Amino acid sequence: EAQLVESGGGLVQPGGSLRLSCAASGFTFTQYWMTWVRLTPGKGLEWVANVNPDGNERYYADAVRGRFSMARDNGKNSLRLQMNSLRVEDTALYFCVRDGTHCRDTTCYDLWGQGTLVTVSS
Amino acid sequence: DIQMTQSPSSLSASVGDRVTITCRASQSINNFLTWYQHQPGEVPKLLIYTASTLQSGVPSRFSGSGSGTYFSLTIDGLQPEDFGTYYCQYSKTPLIFGGGTKVEIK
């Protein structure tokens, strides 16, 4: 069964750093774009970043560009999201998400992890 | 930047009702529009992609329509299990989500 499992969330002070990880299993990881999406009570769902199957193309939302860095390890079927200079507004549930290949060259998230909670507070 | 605006922000409807949620893009996005359902304690679920294509396994009471700047998601015969928040998303970079529509069952 295809599965994504996130880890690494926690409480961090503003300005601090955190690294999230995502372990993928049950599918051919190297065939998929992968994405981080976050959920906040006030703003709902927000796309954070994504990476192509080879790992050499990465894109970021304006709100996190320059502070977050996404990478993948295809040998270990894993993703990571390095989050630096964290702000209170980065507080959210962070989901690791698979971008389905069946949606006709558009984005559709067909597999989600359970999420890992990041809280930025002093 | 493209903005995605959903309306209403919340609604309450009875089982069996026909419910329509709209999503407007600030500029034309062709049919690059995806719909998700999110229920509390669950992960978001893909419902519809390319504005009107039903994801495999999604009940046929869900349908999507629209192109350009105006889109809608319709639930034809609301069921108790359809509560939750529905999001539209522009399915090309910058992959903007709408603000969500919370659906409650009366």
PDB file of N, CA, C and O in Angstrom, chain A residues 63-101:
ATOM      1  N   ALA A  63       6.090  32.858   0.123  1.00  0.00           N
ATOM      2  CA  ALA A  63       6.145  33.038   1.576  1.00  0.00           C
ATOM      3  C   ALA A  63       7.317  32.326   2.235  1.00  0.00           C
ATOM      4  O   ALA A  63       7.698  32.664   3.359  1.00  0.00           O
ATOM      5  N   VAL A  64       7.903  31.350   1.545  1.00  0.00           N
ATOM      6  CA  VAL A  64       8.974  30.564   2.167  1.00  0.00           C
ATOM      7  C   VAL A  64      10.279  30.600   1.375  1.00  0.00           C
ATOM      8  O   VAL A  64      11.306  30.132   1.862  1.00  0.00           O
ATOM      9  N   ARG A  65      10.239  31.154   0.174  1.00  0.00           N
ATOM     10  CA  ARG A  65      11.436  31.167  -0.672  1.00  0.00           C
ATOM     11  C   ARG A  65      12.564  31.889   0.040  1.00  0.00           C
ATOM     12  O   ARG A  65      12.378  32.970   0.596  1.00  0.00           O
ATOM     13  N   GLY A  66      13.748  31.284   0.002  1.00  0.00           N
ATOM     14  CA  GLY A  66      14.911  31.856   0.668  1.00  0.00           C
ATOM     15  C   GLY A  66      15.076  31.392   2.105  1.00  0.00           C
ATOM     16  O   GLY A  66      16.141  31.578   2.687  1.00  0.00           O
ATOM     17  N   ARG A  67      14.016  30.819   2.670  1.00  0.00           N
ATOM     18  CA  ARG A  67      14.091  30.337   4.046  1.00  0.00           C
ATOM     19  C   ARG A  67      13.961  28.812   4.132  1.00  0.00           C
ATOM     20  O   ARG A  67      14.550  28.186   5.011  1.00  0.00           O
ATOM     21  N   PHE A  68      13.178  28.230   3.244  1.00  0.00           N
ATOM     22  CA  PHE A  68      12.967  26.785   3.228  1.00  0.00           C
ATOM     23  C   PHE A  68      13.721  26.175   2.054  1.00  0.00           C
ATOM     24  O   PHE A  68      13.887  26.801   1.000  1.00  0.00           O
ATOM     25  N   SER A  69      14.145  24.940   2.255  1.00  0.00           N
ATOM     26  CA  SER A  69      14.838  24.216   1.198  1.00  0.00           C
ATOM     27  C   SER A  69      14.343  22.775   1.180  1.00  0.00           C
ATOM     28  O   SER A  69      14.344  22.104   2.207  1.00  0.00           O
ATOM     29  N   MET A  70      13.935  22.344   0.000  1.00  0.00           N
ATOM     30  CA  MET A  70      13.387  20.995  -0.152  1.00  0.00           C
ATOM     31  C   MET A  70      14.366  20.138  -0.929  1.00  0.00           C
ATOM     32  O   MET A  70      14.987  20.611  -1.889  1.00  0.00           O
ATOM     33  N   ALA A  71      14.487  18.888  -0.527  1.00  0.00           N
ATOM     34  CA  ALA A  71      15.358  17.961  -1.246  1.00  0.00           C
ATOM     35  C   ALA A  71      14.775  16.562  -1.157  1.00  0.00           C
ATOM     36  O   ALA A  71      13.927  16.283  -0.305  1.00  0.00           O
ATOM     37  N   ARG A  72      15.228  15.705  -2.047  1.00  0.00           N
ATOM     38  CA  ARG A  72      14.798  14.311  -2.018  1.00  0.00           C
ATOM     39  C   ARG A  72      16.009  13.394  -2.158  1.00  0.00           C
ATOM     40  O   ARG A  72      17.013  13.776  -2.772  1.00  0.00           O
ATOM     41  N   ASP A  73      15.871  12.197  -1.598  1.00  0.00           N
ATOM     42  CA  ASP A  73      16.900  11.164  -1.711  1.00  0.00           C
ATOM     43  C   ASP A  73      16.215   9.963  -2.349  1.00  0.00           C
ATOM     44  O   ASP A  73      15.514   9.199  -1.676  1.00  0.00           O
ATOM     45  N   ASN A  74      16.407   9.804  -3.642  1.00  0.00           N
ATOM     46  CA  ASN A  74      15.723   8.724  -4.348  1.00  0.00           C
ATOM     47  C   ASN A  74      16.236   7.344  -3.951  1.00  0.00           C
ATOM     48  O   ASN A  74      15.532   6.353  -4.102  1.00  0.00           O
ATOM     49  N   GLY A  75      17.450   7.282  -3.454  1.00  0.00           N
ATOM     50  CA  GLY A  75      17.985   6.006  -2.983  1.00  0.00           C
ATOM     51  C   GLY A  75      17.312   5.530  -1.706  1.00  0.00           C
ATOM     52  O   GLY A  75      17.234   4.332  -1.439  1.00  0.00           O
ATOM     53  N   LYS A  76      16.800   6.494  -0.930  1.00  0.00           N
ATOM     54  CA  LYS A  76      16.151   6.166   0.339  1.00  0.00           C
ATOM     55  C   LYS A  76      14.645   6.429   0.304  1.00  0.00           C
ATOM     56  O   LYS A  76      13.972   6.324   1.336  1.00  0.00           O
ATOM     57  N   ASN A  77      14.127   6.792  -0.856  1.00  0.00           N
ATOM     58  CA  ASN A  77      12.682   7.093  -0.978  1.00  0.00           C
ATOM     59  C   ASN A  77      12.232   8.091   0.080  1.00  0.00           C
ATOM     60  O   ASN A  77      11.254   7.868   0.809  1.00  0.00           O
ATOM     61  N   SER A  78      12.944   9.182   0.160  1.00  0.00           N
ATOM     62  CA  SER A  78      12.628  10.147   1.218  1.00  0.00           C
ATOM     63  C   SER A  78      12.729  11.578   0.735  1.00  0.00           C
ATOM     64  O   SER A  78      13.391  11.888  -0.262  1.00  0.00           O
ATOM     65  N   LEU A  79      12.038  12.430   1.476  1.00  0.00           N
ATOM     66  CA  LEU A  79      12.058  13.868   1.255  1.00  0.00           C
ATOM     67  C   LEU A  79      12.487  14.546   2.530  1.00  0.00           C
ATOM     68  O   LEU A  79      12.298  13.999   3.632  1.00  0.00           O
ATOM     69  N   ARG A  80      13.006  15.747   2.398  1.00  0.00           N
ATOM     70  CA  ARG A  80      13.184  16.553   3.582  1.00  0.00           C
ATOM     71  C   ARG A  80      12.851  18.008   3.256  1.00  0.00           C
ATOM     72  O   ARG A  80      12.905  18.433   2.102  1.00  0.00           O
ATOM     73  N   LEU A  81      12.468  18.707   4.285  1.00  0.00           N
ATOM     74  CA  LEU A  81      12.197  20.143   4.162  1.00  0.00           C
ATOM     75  C   LEU A  81      12.968  20.827   5.279  1.00  0.00           C
ATOM     76  O   LEU A  81      12.627  20.659   6.456  1.00  0.00           O
ATOM     77  N   GLN A  82      13.994  21.543   4.910  1.00  0.00           N
ATOM     78  CA  GLN A  82      14.774  22.319   5.873  1.00  0.00           C
ATOM     79  C   GLN A  82      14.142  23.696   5.992  1.00  0.00           C
ATOM     80  O   GLN A  82      14.021  24.417   4.999  1.00  0.00           O
ATOM     81  N   MET A  83      13.738  24.025   7.221  1.00  0.00           N
ATOM     82  CA  MET A  83      13.043  25.288   7.448  1.00  0.00           C
ATOM     83  C   MET A  83      13.901  26.166   8.361  1.00  0.00           C
ATOM     84  O   MET A  83      14.148  25.791   9.514  1.00  0.00           O
ATOM     85  N   ASN A  84      14.350  27.271   7.837  1.00  0.00           N
ATOM     86  CA  ASN A  84      15.178  28.217   8.594  1.00  0.00           C
ATOM     87  C   ASN A  84      14.441  29.529   8.796  1.00  0.00           C
ATOM     88  O   ASN A  84      13.436  29.793   8.124  1.00  0.00           O
ATOM     89  N   SER A  85      14.954  30.343   9.708  1.00  0.00           N
ATOM     90  CA  SER A  85      14.359  31.662   9.984  1.00  0.00           C
ATOM     91  C   SER A  85      12.854  31.565  10.148  1.00  0.00           C
ATOM     92  O   SER A  85      12.087  32.328   9.545  1.00  0.00           O
ATOM     93  N   LEU A  86      12.434  30.616  10.957  1.00  0.00           N
ATOM     94  CA  LEU A  86      11.007  30.361  11.102  1.00  0.00           C
ATOM     95  C   LEU A  86      10.284  31.539  11.745  1.00  0.00           C
ATOM     96  O   LEU A  86      10.825  32.240  12.607  1.00  0.00           O
ATOM     97  N   ARG A  87       9.051  31.722  11.290  1.00  0.00           N
ATOM     98  CA  ARG A  87       8.199  32.817  11.760  1.00  0.00           C
ATOM     99  C   ARG A  87       6.935  32.236  12.399  1.00  0.00           C
ATOM    100  O   ARG A  87       6.558  31.100  12.123  1.00  0.00           O
ATOM    101  N   VAL A  88       6.286  33.042  13.206  1.00  0.00           N
ATOM    102  CA  VAL A  88       5.047  32.600  13.840  1.00  0.00           C
ATOM    103  C   VAL A  88       4.046  32.135  12.785  1.00  0.00           C
ATOM    104  O   VAL A  88       3.335  31.142  12.979  1.00  0.00           O
ATOM    105  N   GLU A  89       4.015  32.816  11.662  1.00  0.00           N
ATOM    106  CA  GLU A  89       3.050  32.474  10.612  1.00  0.00           C
ATOM    107  C   GLU A  89       3.379  31.177   9.869  1.00  0.00           C
ATOM    108  O   GLU A  89       2.597  30.723   9.035  1.00  0.00           O
ATOM    109  N   ASP A  90       4.516  30.568  10.174  1.00  0.00           N
ATOM    110  CA  ASP A  90       4.827  29.255   9.608  1.00  0.00           C
ATOM    111  C   ASP A  90       4.204  28.128  10.428  1.00  0.00           C
ATOM    112  O   ASP A  90       4.299  26.952  10.042  1.00  0.00           O
ATOM    113  N   THR A  91       3.588  28.475  11.535  1.00  0.00           N
ATOM    114  CA  THR A  91       2.909  27.474  12.361  1.00  0.00           C
ATOM    115  C   THR A  91       1.820  26.800  11.546  1.00  0.00           C
ATOM    116  O   THR A  91       0.927  27.465  11.005  1.00  0.00           O
ATOM    117  N   ALA A  92       1.890  25.476  11.437  1.00  0.00           N
ATOM    118  CA  ALA A  92       0.955  24.755  10.572  1.00  0.00           C
ATOM    119  C   ALA A  92       1.176  23.257  10.717  1.00  0.00           C
ATOM    120  O   ALA A  92       2.184  22.808  11.268  1.00  0.00           O
ATOM    121  N   LEU A  93       0.231  22.518  10.174  1.00  0.00           N
ATOM    122  CA  LEU A  93       0.384  21.081   9.975  1.00  0.00           C
ATOM    123  C   LEU A  93       0.963  20.898   8.577  1.00  0.00           C
ATOM    124  O   LEU A  93       0.356  21.349   7.600  1.00  0.00           O
ATOM    125  N   TYR A  94       2.123  20.268   8.500  1.00  0.00           N
ATOM    126  CA  TYR A  94       2.822  20.125   7.227  1.00  0.00           C
ATOM    127  C   TYR A  94       2.595  18.714   6.678  1.00  0.00           C
ATOM    128  O   TYR A  94       2.906  17.712   7.340  1.00  0.00           O
ATOM    129  N   PHE A  95       2.083  18.665   5.451  1.00  0.00           N
ATOM    130  CA  PHE A  95       1.816  17.397   4.792  1.00  0.00           C
ATOM    131  C   PHE A  95       2.851  17.133   3.694  1.00  0.00           C
ATOM    132  O   PHE A  95       3.175  18.046   2.910  1.00  0.00           O
ATOM    133  N   CYS A  96       3.291  15.915   3.650  1.00  0.00           N
ATOM    134  CA  CYS A  96       4.070  15.411   2.527  1.00  0.00           C
ATOM    135  C   CYS A  96       3.055  14.828   1.539  1.00  0.00           C
ATOM    136  O   CYS A  96       2.167  14.055   1.943  1.00  0.00           O
ATOM    137  N   VAL A  97       3.181  15.189   0.265  1.00  0.00           N
ATOM    138  CA  VAL A  97       2.126  14.881  -0.694  1.00  0.00           C
ATOM    139  C   VAL A  97       2.726  14.392  -2.008  1.00  0.00           C
ATOM    140  O   VAL A  97       3.752  14.917  -2.468  1.00  0.00           O
ATOM    141  N   ARG A  98       2.085  13.404  -2.604  1.00  0.00           N
ATOM    142  CA  ARG A  98       2.478  12.916  -3.916  1.00  0.00           C
ATOM    143  C   ARG A  98       1.635  13.584  -4.991  1.00  0.00           C
ATOM    144  O   ARG A  98       0.407  13.680  -4.868  1.00  0.00           O
ATOM    145  N   ASP A  99       2.314  14.007  -6.024  1.00  0.00           N
ATOM    146  CA  ASP A  99       1.629  14.609  -7.166  1.00  0.00           C
ATOM    147  C   ASP A  99       1.309  13.517  -8.186  1.00  0.00           C
ATOM    148  O   ASP A  99       2.212  12.947  -8.795  1.00  0.00           O
ATOM    149  N   GLY A 100       0.040  13.212  -8.335  1.00  0.00           N
ATOM    150  CA  GLY A 100      -0.384  12.136  -9.221  1.00  0.00           C
ATOM    151  C   GLY A 100       0.066  12.338 -10.658  1.00  0.00           C
ATOM    152  O   GLY A 100       0.171  13.465 -11.140  1.00  0.00           O
ATOM    153  N   THR A 101       0.301  11.230 -11.346  1.00  0.00           N
ATOM    154  CA  THR A 101       0.769  11.298 -12.733  1.00  0.00           C
ATOM    155  C   THR A 101      -0.368  11.169 -13.737  1.00  0.00           C
ATOM    156  O   THR A 101      -0.137  11.215 -14.943  1.00  0.00           O
TER     157      THR A 101
END
